[in-house]
Amino acid sequence: MAYSDKVIDHFNNPRNMGKLDTKSKTVGTGLVGAPECGDVMKLQIEVKDDVIVDAKFKTFGCGSAIASSSLATEWLKGKSINEAQAIKNTEIVEELSLPPVKIHCSVLAEDAIHSAIEDYKKKNN
Amino acid sequence: MKLPIYLDNNSTTPMDPRVFEAMKPYFMNVYGNAASRNHAFGWEAEDAVEKAREQVAKIIGASSKEIVFTSGATESDNIAIKGAAEMYERKGNHIITCEIEHKAVLDPCRKLEKKGFEVTYLKPDKYGMVHPEDIEKAITDKTILVSLIMGNNEIGTINPIKEIGAVCRKHNVILHTDATQCVGKVPIDVNKMNIDIMSISAHKMYGPKGVGALYVRRKSPRVKLAGVIDGGGHERGMRSGTLNVPGIVGLGAACEIAMQDMEKDHKRIMELSDKFKTKIFEALDETYINGHPTERLPGNLNISFAYVEGEGLMMGMKDLAVSSGSACTSASLEPSYVLKSLGIGDELAHSSIRFGIGRFTTEEEVDYAVDNVIKAVNHLREMSPLYEMVKDGIDLSKVEWQDHH
């Protein structure tokens, strides 16, 4: 299967790969997927005044899964929680030109965003 | 050194230039139909086919009369299984095979089940090996055929075919073995190994694609197979159709060369794969060999790199042509059924890569590949949340995963 140039770029030069302090009150962490399914994404956001000031990811998965989460962190930075919540997996599919068999990678990235936001909200209720 | 590097010799092998030379005259100059019995064009083609038949027979210790030419191992497996089932149906309807056979064996077996046959799919041990006692336990008075792979294409494990053959003999059951990965690589003697039917492919031993053979025992016992493709009665009725003369000449030449070079090839390939394995294992932790530690195909290394997904890893090693047991590389999104059957766990199946070193792999290529593998695994582990969790002392089996499938 041929990958799009954008997938290859994100794979070779992942943006925002790394971790934030999980215990911090300003950090929300989402961990989605399962090892036996072949993909696990950890996505973290740091929020100040309702705006995502930083985002980091780590992903176990194929090139498309890595690219989807890398792209997600790029898009998250600077967005409000509500704007972040509105990111759709189809936008990721379009941006990375993912083939149908890889759509689940973008769904996982959307799940990771929601899960990170949920975690942040839970901490700050 | 040219990139990318071909390390997928269990998928197919490059053709040996000596094989190509042998085939050349049979495309344009010698174009007769080997079945044309009444003119020189036919005789010349027939002579070439008969020479190849001798060459194929010799490398497996058979008589040339026992060789049937086919289009490849998939067809050979089909004729062996469906042909034996049809021929011996009155004797019984039970077939024994194994969970990790090639699809060319499993799919015909499934089809026969729909027609009323009963098939036992044995589970191999954790190394992918089936033992003679497993076979003996499974044999019933209805058993007509045992079909068991000699060397597994994915994990490289070589089955104790000789001992299994002895069990089959004792119970008067026919033994078919798919020896696609083994012919030309390891010594085979159909008589000493008690083999009744054997599938052979040319393109796995530096011959051309689209040609193979089936060994069918002619005496003690005499095995008969019903043809799958009818029309003209070629190859003693077991495989009708005009013979692929250039391909058959190529298969014959590949066998002769493999026989001459077997010892030399084996030694060199083992040195290279030992070097590869040693360097990888020195540099990377949590790396496991799938398949048998010693009883395996020369040059085949199936390795799981824990916490790294196979397709992602292949992308990181873009200069290496390899295969993966990961779900993402298959259309079904299921990880390899072979690895699953060994019970290594889906996560390690997703992390597996099959490397296949062959006759034309150089030491320079192996050195380059080792570096590339180590770099790619380290890059992906740095990105892997699983590796991070394990390093932080978290037991992954205790985590409640949010499975999105």
Short mmCIF file of C-alpha atoms in Angstrom, two decimals:
data_model
loop_
_atom_site.label_atom_id
_atom_site.label_comp_id
_atom_site.label_asym_id
_atom_site.label_seq_id
_atom_site.Cartn_x
_atom_site.Cartn_y
_atom_site.Cartn_z
CA MET A 1 0.00 0.00 0.00
CA ALA A 2 1.35 3.41 -0.89
CA TYR A 3 1.23 6.11 1.76
CA SER A 4 0.49 9.75 1.06
CA ASP A 5 3.40 12.18 1.37
CA LYS A 6 1.76 13.74 4.40
CA VAL A 7 1.55 10.40 6.23
CA ILE A 8 5.21 9.75 5.45
CA ASP A 9 6.18 13.21 6.65
CA HIS A 10 4.35 12.81 9.97
CA PHE A 11 5.84 9.34 10.39
CA ASN A 12 9.41 10.50 9.79
CA ASN A 13 9.06 13.82 11.62
CA PRO A 14 6.38 13.31 14.23
CA ARG A 15 5.09 16.60 15.64
CA ASN A 16 4.71 16.93 19.39
CA MET A 17 5.84 13.43 20.21
CA GLY A 18 6.43 13.02 23.92
CA LYS A 19 4.60 13.36 27.20
CA LEU A 20 3.15 15.88 29.60
CA ASP A 21 2.80 15.48 33.35
CA THR A 22 -0.15 13.14 33.71
CA LYS A 23 -0.68 14.18 37.33
CA SER A 24 -0.92 17.91 36.60
CA LYS A 25 -4.39 19.40 37.00
CA THR A 26 -4.00 21.33 33.77
CA VAL A 27 -3.23 18.18 31.75
CA GLY A 28 -5.84 15.83 30.29
CA THR A 29 -4.72 12.40 29.11
CA GLY A 30 -6.52 10.08 26.69
CA LEU A 31 -5.39 6.49 26.19
CA VAL A 32 -7.38 4.60 23.54
CA GLY A 33 -7.08 1.41 21.54
CA ALA A 34 -5.67 -1.92 22.67
CA PRO A 35 -2.36 -3.72 22.08
CA GLU A 36 -4.10 -6.83 20.74
CA CYS A 37 -5.84 -4.67 18.11
CA GLY A 38 -2.51 -3.35 16.93
CA ASP A 39 -3.00 0.29 17.85
CA VAL A 40 -2.83 2.31 21.05
CA MET A 41 -2.80 6.11 21.17
CA LYS A 42 -1.91 8.27 24.12
CA LEU A 43 -2.85 11.90 23.60
CA GLN A 44 -2.33 14.64 26.15
CA ILE A 45 -3.46 18.24 26.25
CA GLU A 46 -2.42 21.08 28.52
CA VAL A 47 -5.15 23.65 29.04
CA LYS A 48 -4.94 27.25 30.24
CA ASP A 49 -8.03 29.48 30.36
CA ASP A 50 -9.98 27.00 28.27
CA VAL A 51 -7.37 27.05 25.51
CA ILE A 52 -5.13 24.10 24.63
CA VAL A 53 -1.61 25.49 24.99
CA ASP A 54 0.26 22.25 24.43
CA ALA A 55 -0.43 18.75 23.11
CA LYS A 56 1.69 15.62 23.01
CA PHE A 57 1.20 12.10 21.72
CA LYS A 58 2.68 8.64 21.75
CA THR A 59 1.29 5.98 19.43
CA PHE A 60 1.78 2.26 18.96
CA GLY A 61 0.45 1.48 15.50
CA CYS A 62 0.91 1.67 11.78
CA GLY A 63 2.12 4.74 9.90
CA SER A 64 -1.42 6.04 9.44
CA ALA A 65 -2.15 5.78 13.16
CA ILE A 66 1.06 7.63 14.00
CA ALA A 67 0.32 10.31 11.39
CA SER A 68 -3.29 10.72 12.59
CA SER A 69 -2.23 11.37 16.17
CA SER A 70 0.67 13.59 15.16
CA LEU A 71 -1.70 15.68 13.03
CA ALA A 72 -4.25 15.81 15.84
CA THR A 73 -1.72 17.36 18.23
CA GLU A 74 -0.86 19.99 15.62
CA TRP A 75 -4.51 20.89 15.20
CA LEU A 76 -5.25 20.91 18.93
CA LYS A 77 -2.72 23.56 19.88
CA GLY A 78 -4.34 26.96 20.23
CA LYS A 79 -7.88 25.61 20.03
CA SER A 80 -10.51 26.07 22.72
CA ILE A 81 -11.93 22.95 24.34
CA ASN A 82 -15.12 23.34 22.34
CA GLU A 83 -13.26 23.77 19.07
CA ALA A 84 -11.14 20.70 19.86
CA GLN A 85 -14.24 18.70 20.66
CA ALA A 86 -15.56 19.50 17.20
CA ILE A 87 -12.60 17.97 15.28
CA LYS A 88 -13.98 15.16 13.11
CA ASN A 89 -12.17 12.05 12.04
CA THR A 90 -13.22 12.76 8.45
CA GLU A 91 -11.12 15.92 8.48
CA ILE A 92 -8.09 13.81 9.41
CA VAL A 93 -8.94 11.31 6.66
CA GLU A 94 -9.10 14.14 4.15
CA GLU A 95 -5.94 15.91 5.28
CA LEU A 96 -3.85 12.70 5.24
CA SER A 97 -5.61 11.08 2.25
CA LEU A 98 -6.18 7.90 4.25
CA PRO A 99 -7.52 4.92 2.28
CA PRO A 100 -10.75 3.23 3.52
CA VAL A 101 -8.83 0.47 5.29
CA LYS A 102 -7.11 3.13 7.45
CA ILE A 103 -10.18 5.12 8.47
CA HIS A 104 -10.17 3.41 11.87
CA CYS A 105 -6.85 5.19 12.60
CA SER A 106 -8.58 8.56 12.28
CA VAL A 107 -11.50 7.35 14.42
CA LEU A 108 -9.00 6.38 17.08
CA ALA A 109 -7.44 9.85 16.95
CA GLU A 110 -10.88 11.44 17.40
CA ASP A 111 -11.54 9.09 20.32
CA ALA A 112 -8.19 10.09 21.84
CA ILE A 113 -9.06 13.78 21.62
CA HIS A 114 -12.42 13.22 23.31
CA SER A 115 -10.87 11.02 25.95
CA ALA A 116 -8.18 13.61 26.78
CA ILE A 117 -10.79 16.39 27.04
CA GLU A 118 -12.96 14.23 29.26
CA ASP A 119 -10.03 13.51 31.55
CA TYR A 120 -9.22 17.22 31.79
CA LYS A 121 -12.85 18.07 32.57
CA LYS A 122 -13.06 15.38 35.21
CA LYS A 123 -9.98 16.78 36.94
CA ASN A 124 -11.33 20.32 36.90
CA ASN A 125 -14.97 19.83 37.75
CA MET B 1 24.72 -1.90 -2.97
CA LYS B 2 21.30 -1.27 -4.47
CA LEU B 3 18.29 -0.17 -2.40
CA PRO B 4 15.78 -1.41 -1.44
CA ILE B 5 17.24 -4.66 -0.17
CA TYR B 6 15.31 -7.83 -0.87
CA LEU B 7 14.85 -9.79 2.38
CA ASP B 8 11.64 -11.60 1.51
CA ASN B 9 13.04 -14.83 0.10
CA ASN B 10 10.27 -16.91 1.71
CA SER B 11 7.77 -15.05 -0.49
CA THR B 12 9.64 -15.62 -3.67
CA THR B 13 13.26 -15.74 -4.78
CA PRO B 14 15.01 -13.91 -7.59
CA MET B 15 15.69 -16.18 -10.53
CA ASP B 16 19.22 -17.53 -10.76
CA PRO B 17 20.85 -16.31 -14.00
CA ARG B 18 21.91 -19.92 -14.71
CA VAL B 19 18.25 -20.94 -14.64
CA PHE B 20 17.32 -18.18 -17.04
CA GLU B 21 20.09 -19.26 -19.43
CA ALA B 22 18.76 -22.81 -19.42
CA MET B 23 15.22 -21.60 -20.19
CA LYS B 24 16.05 -19.17 -22.98
CA PRO B 25 16.00 -21.52 -26.00
CA TYR B 26 12.57 -22.84 -25.03
CA PHE B 27 10.68 -19.59 -25.55
CA MET B 28 11.52 -18.95 -29.22
CA ASN B 29 13.60 -21.70 -30.77
CA VAL B 30 12.26 -24.88 -29.26
CA TYR B 31 8.57 -24.17 -29.24
CA GLY B 32 7.10 -27.58 -29.90
CA ASN B 33 4.30 -29.10 -27.89
CA ALA B 34 5.78 -31.83 -25.70
CA ALA B 35 2.69 -33.91 -26.47
CA SER B 36 3.28 -33.83 -30.25
CA ARG B 37 4.51 -37.38 -30.70
CA ASN B 38 4.96 -37.37 -34.47
CA HIS B 39 7.47 -34.67 -35.35
CA ALA B 40 10.87 -33.34 -34.33
CA PHE B 41 9.49 -30.17 -32.73
CA GLY B 42 7.48 -32.23 -30.31
CA TRP B 43 10.32 -34.67 -29.62
CA GLU B 44 12.73 -31.89 -28.77
CA ALA B 45 10.28 -30.34 -26.31
CA GLU B 46 9.55 -33.76 -24.85
CA ASP B 47 13.26 -34.44 -24.37
CA ALA B 48 13.64 -31.17 -22.47
CA VAL B 49 10.65 -32.00 -20.25
CA GLU B 50 11.97 -35.50 -19.54
CA LYS B 51 15.40 -34.14 -18.62
CA ALA B 52 13.74 -31.73 -16.19
CA ARG B 53 11.68 -34.59 -14.77
CA GLU B 54 14.94 -36.43 -14.01
CA GLN B 55 16.43 -33.32 -12.40
CA VAL B 56 13.40 -32.80 -10.17
CA ALA B 57 13.24 -36.48 -9.23
CA LYS B 58 16.93 -36.59 -8.34
CA ILE B 59 16.85 -33.80 -5.75
CA ILE B 60 14.16 -35.63 -3.75
CA GLY B 61 15.35 -39.20 -4.29
CA ALA B 62 12.39 -40.16 -6.49
CA SER B 63 11.98 -41.79 -9.89
CA SER B 64 11.21 -39.44 -12.79
CA LYS B 65 7.99 -41.38 -13.42
CA GLU B 66 6.71 -40.08 -10.11
CA ILE B 67 6.90 -36.38 -11.05
CA VAL B 68 3.81 -34.53 -12.31
CA PHE B 69 4.34 -30.97 -13.55
CA THR B 70 1.89 -28.31 -12.39
CA SER B 71 1.54 -24.53 -12.38
CA GLY B 72 2.97 -24.25 -8.87
CA ALA B 73 2.60 -25.42 -5.32
CA THR B 74 -0.96 -24.13 -4.89
CA GLU B 75 -2.09 -26.34 -7.75
CA SER B 76 0.02 -29.23 -6.44
CA ASP B 77 -1.63 -28.94 -3.02
CA ASN B 78 -5.07 -28.85 -4.62
CA ILE B 79 -4.43 -31.96 -6.72
CA ALA B 80 -2.92 -33.78 -3.74
CA ILE B 81 -5.82 -33.11 -1.37
CA LYS B 82 -8.84 -33.04 -3.67
CA GLY B 83 -7.38 -35.79 -5.86
CA ALA B 84 -6.72 -38.13 -2.93
CA ALA B 85 -10.11 -37.35 -1.38
CA GLU B 86 -11.93 -38.24 -4.57
CA MET B 87 -9.84 -41.34 -5.24
CA TYR B 88 -10.06 -42.82 -1.74
CA GLU B 89 -13.54 -41.65 -0.77
CA ARG B 90 -14.81 -45.20 -0.56
CA LYS B 91 -12.09 -46.08 1.92
CA GLY B 92 -12.89 -43.23 4.30
CA ASN B 93 -13.71 -39.57 4.63
CA HIS B 94 -11.30 -38.33 7.28
CA ILE B 95 -8.33 -36.02 6.62
CA ILE B 96 -5.78 -34.77 9.14
CA THR B 97 -3.95 -31.50 8.73
CA CYS B 98 -2.75 -28.66 10.90
CA GLU B 99 -3.97 -25.17 11.81
CA ILE B 100 -0.90 -23.42 10.44
CA GLU B 101 -0.79 -24.96 6.98
CA HIS B 102 -0.61 -22.72 3.93
CA LYS B 103 -4.00 -21.56 2.64
CA ALA B 104 -3.46 -23.76 -0.43
CA VAL B 105 -3.95 -26.72 1.92
CA LEU B 106 -6.50 -25.23 4.32
CA ASP B 107 -8.91 -23.93 1.68
CA PRO B 108 -9.20 -27.24 -0.24
CA CYS B 109 -9.77 -28.96 3.13
CA ARG B 110 -12.57 -26.52 3.98
CA LYS B 111 -14.14 -27.14 0.60
CA LEU B 112 -14.03 -30.89 1.19
CA GLU B 113 -15.72 -30.44 4.56
CA LYS B 114 -18.68 -28.91 2.73
CA LYS B 115 -18.81 -32.06 0.62
CA GLY B 116 -19.06 -34.30 3.64
CA PHE B 117 -15.44 -34.97 4.52
CA GLU B 118 -14.27 -34.65 8.08
CA VAL B 119 -11.08 -32.72 8.67
CA THR B 120 -9.04 -32.61 11.87
CA TYR B 121 -6.98 -29.43 12.18
CA LEU B 122 -4.23 -30.23 14.67
CA LYS B 123 -2.90 -27.47 16.89
CA PRO B 124 0.90 -27.32 16.71
CA ASP B 125 3.09 -26.83 19.78
CA LYS B 126 4.29 -23.34 20.70
CA TYR B 127 7.10 -23.62 18.17
CA GLY B 128 4.71 -24.50 15.35
CA MET B 129 5.66 -28.17 15.28
CA VAL B 130 3.34 -31.17 14.93
CA HIS B 131 4.57 -34.37 16.55
CA PRO B 132 4.14 -37.98 15.34
CA GLU B 133 2.14 -38.84 18.46
CA ASP B 134 -0.33 -36.03 17.65
CA ILE B 135 -0.89 -37.63 14.26
CA GLU B 136 -1.21 -41.13 15.70
CA LYS B 137 -3.84 -39.97 18.19
CA ALA B 138 -5.87 -38.30 15.45
CA ILE B 139 -5.89 -41.25 13.05
CA THR B 140 -9.17 -43.19 12.88
CA ASP B 141 -10.28 -46.12 10.71
CA LYS B 142 -11.78 -43.50 8.38
CA THR B 143 -8.53 -41.56 7.86
CA ILE B 144 -7.34 -41.53 4.25
CA LEU B 145 -4.88 -38.65 4.17
CA VAL B 146 -2.50 -36.67 6.36
CA SER B 147 -1.39 -33.35 4.87
CA LEU B 148 1.34 -31.59 6.78
CA ILE B 149 3.71 -28.83 5.74
CA MET B 150 7.41 -29.66 5.78
CA GLY B 151 8.81 -26.19 6.47
CA ASN B 152 6.37 -23.46 7.50
CA ASN B 153 6.47 -20.44 5.19
CA GLU B 154 5.83 -17.90 7.94
CA ILE B 155 7.69 -19.08 10.99
CA GLY B 156 10.17 -21.45 9.35
CA THR B 157 9.58 -24.44 11.64
CA ILE B 158 10.45 -27.78 10.04
CA ASN B 159 8.20 -30.70 10.99
CA PRO B 160 9.55 -34.19 11.75
CA ILE B 161 8.16 -35.53 8.47
CA LYS B 162 10.16 -38.77 8.51
CA GLU B 163 8.72 -39.83 11.88
CA ILE B 164 5.25 -38.66 10.91
CA GLY B 165 5.58 -40.63 7.67
CA ALA B 166 6.42 -43.75 9.67
CA VAL B 167 3.21 -43.34 11.68
CA CYS B 168 1.19 -42.91 8.48
CA ARG B 169 2.76 -46.04 6.97
CA LYS B 170 1.95 -48.04 10.08
CA HIS B 171 -1.72 -47.07 9.81
CA ASN B 172 -1.89 -47.31 6.04
CA VAL B 173 -2.65 -43.63 5.60
CA ILE B 174 -1.26 -41.53 2.72
CA LEU B 175 1.08 -38.68 3.67
CA HIS B 176 1.15 -35.48 1.64
CA THR B 177 3.65 -32.79 2.50
CA ASP B 178 3.87 -29.27 1.14
CA ALA B 179 7.64 -28.94 0.77
CA THR B 180 7.57 -25.65 -1.13
CA GLN B 181 9.97 -23.93 1.26
CA CYS B 182 12.24 -26.93 1.70
CA VAL B 183 13.03 -28.39 -1.70
CA GLY B 184 16.48 -27.23 -2.74
CA LYS B 185 17.22 -25.88 0.74
CA VAL B 186 17.38 -28.96 2.93
CA PRO B 187 18.11 -32.58 1.94
CA ILE B 188 14.96 -34.54 1.11
CA ASP B 189 14.58 -38.23 0.33
CA VAL B 190 10.98 -39.27 -0.27
CA ASN B 191 11.78 -42.92 0.45
CA LYS B 192 13.71 -42.43 3.66
CA MET B 193 11.14 -39.86 4.81
CA ASN B 194 8.09 -42.02 4.02
CA ILE B 195 6.49 -39.34 1.85
CA ASP B 196 3.70 -40.38 -0.55
CA ILE B 197 2.80 -37.06 -2.17
CA MET B 198 4.83 -33.86 -2.13
CA SER B 199 4.26 -30.33 -3.46
CA ILE B 200 7.15 -28.50 -5.09
CA SER B 201 7.48 -24.94 -6.39
CA ALA B 202 10.13 -23.45 -8.69
CA HIS B 203 10.02 -19.80 -7.66
CA LYS B 204 10.96 -20.50 -4.04
CA MET B 205 14.27 -21.99 -5.18
CA TYR B 206 15.50 -19.40 -7.68
CA GLY B 207 13.42 -20.76 -10.54
CA PRO B 208 10.60 -19.13 -12.51
CA LYS B 209 7.10 -18.38 -11.23
CA GLY B 210 4.11 -20.30 -12.54
CA VAL B 211 5.63 -23.77 -12.47
CA GLY B 212 5.83 -26.50 -9.88
CA ALA B 213 5.55 -30.22 -9.49
CA LEU B 214 3.84 -32.90 -7.51
CA TYR B 215 5.63 -36.04 -6.44
CA VAL B 216 3.23 -38.99 -6.48
CA ARG B 217 4.54 -42.32 -5.17
CA ARG B 218 4.28 -45.19 -7.68
CA LYS B 219 5.04 -48.18 -5.52
CA SER B 220 4.71 -49.41 -1.94
CA PRO B 221 2.19 -47.96 -1.81
CA ARG B 222 1.04 -46.98 -5.29
CA VAL B 223 -0.81 -43.69 -4.90
CA LYS B 224 -3.53 -42.66 -7.30
CA LEU B 225 -4.99 -39.19 -7.55
CA ALA B 226 -8.04 -38.01 -9.44
CA GLY B 227 -7.23 -35.06 -11.66
CA VAL B 228 -8.55 -31.61 -10.84
CA ILE B 229 -8.07 -30.17 -14.33
CA ASP B 230 -9.40 -32.51 -17.02
CA GLY B 231 -8.79 -32.47 -20.73
CA GLY B 232 -6.24 -34.40 -22.76
CA GLY B 233 -4.94 -36.66 -20.02
CA HIS B 234 -1.45 -35.17 -19.78
CA GLU B 235 0.77 -36.12 -16.86
CA ARG B 236 -0.83 -39.56 -16.49
CA GLY B 237 -4.28 -37.97 -16.21
CA MET B 238 -3.40 -36.15 -13.03
CA ARG B 239 -2.87 -32.79 -14.68
CA SER B 240 -4.20 -32.12 -18.15
CA GLY B 241 -3.00 -29.16 -20.17
CA THR B 242 -0.14 -28.43 -22.56
CA LEU B 243 3.12 -28.50 -20.66
CA ASN B 244 4.87 -25.22 -19.85
CA VAL B 245 8.15 -26.28 -21.45
CA PRO B 246 10.34 -23.23 -20.63
CA GLY B 247 9.01 -23.15 -17.07
CA ILE B 248 9.58 -26.88 -16.61
CA VAL B 249 13.13 -26.56 -17.98
CA GLY B 250 13.62 -23.74 -15.45
CA LEU B 251 12.34 -25.87 -12.58
CA GLY B 252 14.69 -28.68 -13.61
CA ALA B 253 17.68 -26.36 -13.84
CA ALA B 254 16.80 -24.78 -10.47
CA CYS B 255 16.78 -28.27 -8.90
CA GLU B 256 20.11 -29.24 -10.41
CA ILE B 257 21.77 -26.00 -9.29
CA ALA B 258 20.22 -26.25 -5.81
CA MET B 259 21.56 -29.78 -5.48
CA GLN B 260 25.08 -28.73 -6.51
CA ASP B 261 25.12 -25.64 -4.30
CA MET B 262 23.05 -26.83 -1.35
CA GLU B 263 25.92 -27.26 1.10
CA LYS B 264 27.62 -24.02 0.08
CA ASP B 265 24.34 -22.05 0.10
CA HIS B 266 23.30 -23.50 3.42
CA LYS B 267 26.58 -22.60 5.10
CA ARG B 268 26.62 -19.05 3.76
CA ILE B 269 22.95 -18.36 4.47
CA MET B 270 23.25 -19.69 8.02
CA GLU B 271 26.30 -17.50 8.66
CA LEU B 272 24.42 -14.44 7.44
CA SER B 273 21.25 -15.17 9.37
CA ASP B 274 23.21 -15.97 12.55
CA LYS B 275 25.01 -12.65 12.22
CA PHE B 276 21.72 -10.83 11.64
CA LYS B 277 20.05 -12.45 14.62
CA THR B 278 23.00 -11.95 16.98
CA LYS B 279 23.37 -8.25 16.17
CA ILE B 280 19.64 -7.58 16.50
CA PHE B 281 19.39 -9.38 19.83
CA GLU B 282 22.46 -7.62 21.20
CA ALA B 283 21.03 -4.21 20.39
CA LEU B 284 17.33 -4.60 21.23
CA ASP B 285 15.55 -5.87 24.34
CA GLU B 286 12.16 -7.64 24.32
CA THR B 287 12.72 -9.19 20.93
CA TYR B 288 11.59 -12.74 20.29
CA ILE B 289 12.06 -15.40 17.61
CA ASN B 290 8.80 -16.98 16.45
CA GLY B 291 8.94 -20.62 15.45
CA HIS B 292 11.38 -23.33 16.45
CA PRO B 293 14.74 -22.23 17.86
CA THR B 294 16.74 -24.80 15.89
CA GLU B 295 14.52 -26.86 13.57
CA ARG B 296 13.87 -24.16 11.00
CA LEU B 297 14.34 -23.15 7.40
CA PRO B 298 17.78 -21.75 6.67
CA GLY B 299 17.55 -17.97 6.24
CA ASN B 300 14.05 -17.58 7.72
CA LEU B 301 13.86 -15.32 10.76
CA ASN B 302 10.44 -14.40 12.10
CA ILE B 303 10.96 -11.90 14.88
CA SER B 304 8.54 -10.03 17.16
CA PHE B 305 9.70 -6.62 18.35
CA ALA B 306 7.49 -6.01 21.38
CA TYR B 307 5.68 -2.64 21.70
CA VAL B 308 6.24 -1.81 18.04
CA GLU B 309 3.56 -2.44 15.41
CA GLY B 310 4.66 -4.41 12.34
CA GLU B 311 3.34 -2.22 9.58
CA GLY B 312 4.68 0.90 11.24
CA LEU B 313 8.01 -0.86 11.54
CA MET B 314 7.99 -1.79 7.87
CA MET B 315 7.42 1.86 7.07
CA GLY B 316 10.41 2.72 9.22
CA MET B 317 12.52 0.22 7.30
CA LYS B 318 11.52 1.44 3.88
CA ASP B 319 14.80 0.24 2.35
CA LEU B 320 14.07 -3.35 3.36
CA ALA B 321 11.58 -5.60 1.60
CA VAL B 322 10.15 -7.89 4.30
CA SER B 323 6.79 -9.34 5.42
CA SER B 324 4.78 -8.79 8.57
CA GLY B 325 2.27 -10.86 10.54
CA SER B 326 0.54 -7.68 11.59
CA ALA B 327 -3.16 -7.21 10.95
CA CYS B 328 -2.55 -3.93 9.23
CA THR B 329 -0.74 -5.60 6.36
CA SER B 330 -3.65 -7.93 5.64
CA ALA B 331 -6.98 -7.05 4.07
CA SER B 332 -8.87 -8.77 6.89
CA LEU B 333 -7.34 -6.66 9.69
CA GLU B 334 -6.70 -9.92 11.54
CA PRO B 335 -3.17 -10.75 12.63
CA SER B 336 -1.49 -13.83 11.18
CA TYR B 337 -3.44 -17.04 11.89
CA VAL B 338 -0.12 -18.88 12.06
CA LEU B 339 1.23 -16.72 14.88
CA LYS B 340 -2.15 -16.76 16.65
CA SER B 341 -2.15 -20.56 16.62
CA LEU B 342 1.21 -20.61 18.40
CA GLY B 343 -0.44 -18.73 21.26
CA ILE B 344 2.09 -15.91 21.28
CA GLY B 345 -0.67 -13.32 21.83
CA ASP B 346 -2.16 -10.89 19.36
CA GLU B 347 0.06 -8.04 20.47
CA LEU B 348 3.23 -9.93 19.59
CA ALA B 349 1.66 -11.11 16.34
CA HIS B 350 1.11 -7.45 15.44
CA SER B 351 4.78 -6.84 16.17
CA SER B 352 6.22 -9.54 13.95
CA ILE B 353 8.43 -9.22 10.90
CA ARG B 354 9.55 -12.08 8.67
CA PHE B 355 13.04 -11.72 7.25
CA GLY B 356 14.10 -14.12 4.52
CA ILE B 357 17.78 -14.30 3.64
CA GLY B 358 18.61 -16.08 0.39
CA ARG B 359 21.26 -17.19 -2.06
CA PHE B 360 21.79 -13.68 -3.39
CA THR B 361 21.79 -11.79 -0.08
CA THR B 362 25.20 -10.22 0.59
CA GLU B 363 26.95 -9.53 3.88
CA GLU B 364 26.90 -5.81 3.09
CA GLU B 365 23.12 -5.98 2.74
CA VAL B 366 22.79 -7.82 6.05
CA ASP B 367 24.91 -5.19 7.82
CA TYR B 368 22.83 -2.39 6.33
CA ALA B 369 19.59 -4.19 7.24
CA VAL B 370 20.68 -4.72 10.86
CA ASP B 371 21.37 -0.98 11.26
CA ASN B 372 18.08 -0.08 9.63
CA VAL B 373 16.08 -2.47 11.85
CA ILE B 374 17.71 -1.24 15.06
CA LYS B 375 17.19 2.42 14.17
CA ALA B 376 13.56 1.89 13.15
CA VAL B 377 12.69 -0.13 16.28
CA ASN B 378 14.30 2.47 18.55
CA HIS B 379 12.51 5.31 16.73
CA LEU B 380 9.15 3.57 17.11
CA ARG B 381 9.71 2.53 20.70
CA GLU B 382 10.45 6.12 21.57
CA MET B 383 7.03 6.87 20.10
CA SER B 384 5.32 3.87 21.70
CA PRO B 385 3.08 4.50 24.72
CA LEU B 386 3.35 0.78 25.50
CA TYR B 387 7.13 0.82 25.73
CA GLU B 388 6.93 3.88 27.99
CA MET B 389 4.34 2.20 30.24
CA VAL B 390 6.42 -0.95 30.56
CA LYS B 391 9.52 1.08 31.37
CA ASP B 392 7.45 2.88 34.04
CA GLY B 393 6.70 -0.50 35.57
CA ILE B 394 3.09 -0.82 34.40
CA ASP B 395 1.79 -4.33 33.71
CA LEU B 396 0.05 -4.00 30.33
CA SER B 397 -2.11 -7.05 30.94
CA LYS B 398 -3.71 -5.26 33.92
CA VAL B 399 -4.65 -2.15 31.96
CA GLU B 400 -8.29 -1.72 31.00
CA TRP B 401 -7.99 -0.97 27.30
CA GLN B 402 -10.65 0.97 25.47
CA ASP B 403 -11.08 -1.28 22.52
CA HIS B 404 -12.61 0.66 19.66
CA HIS B 405 -13.14 -2.29 17.33
#
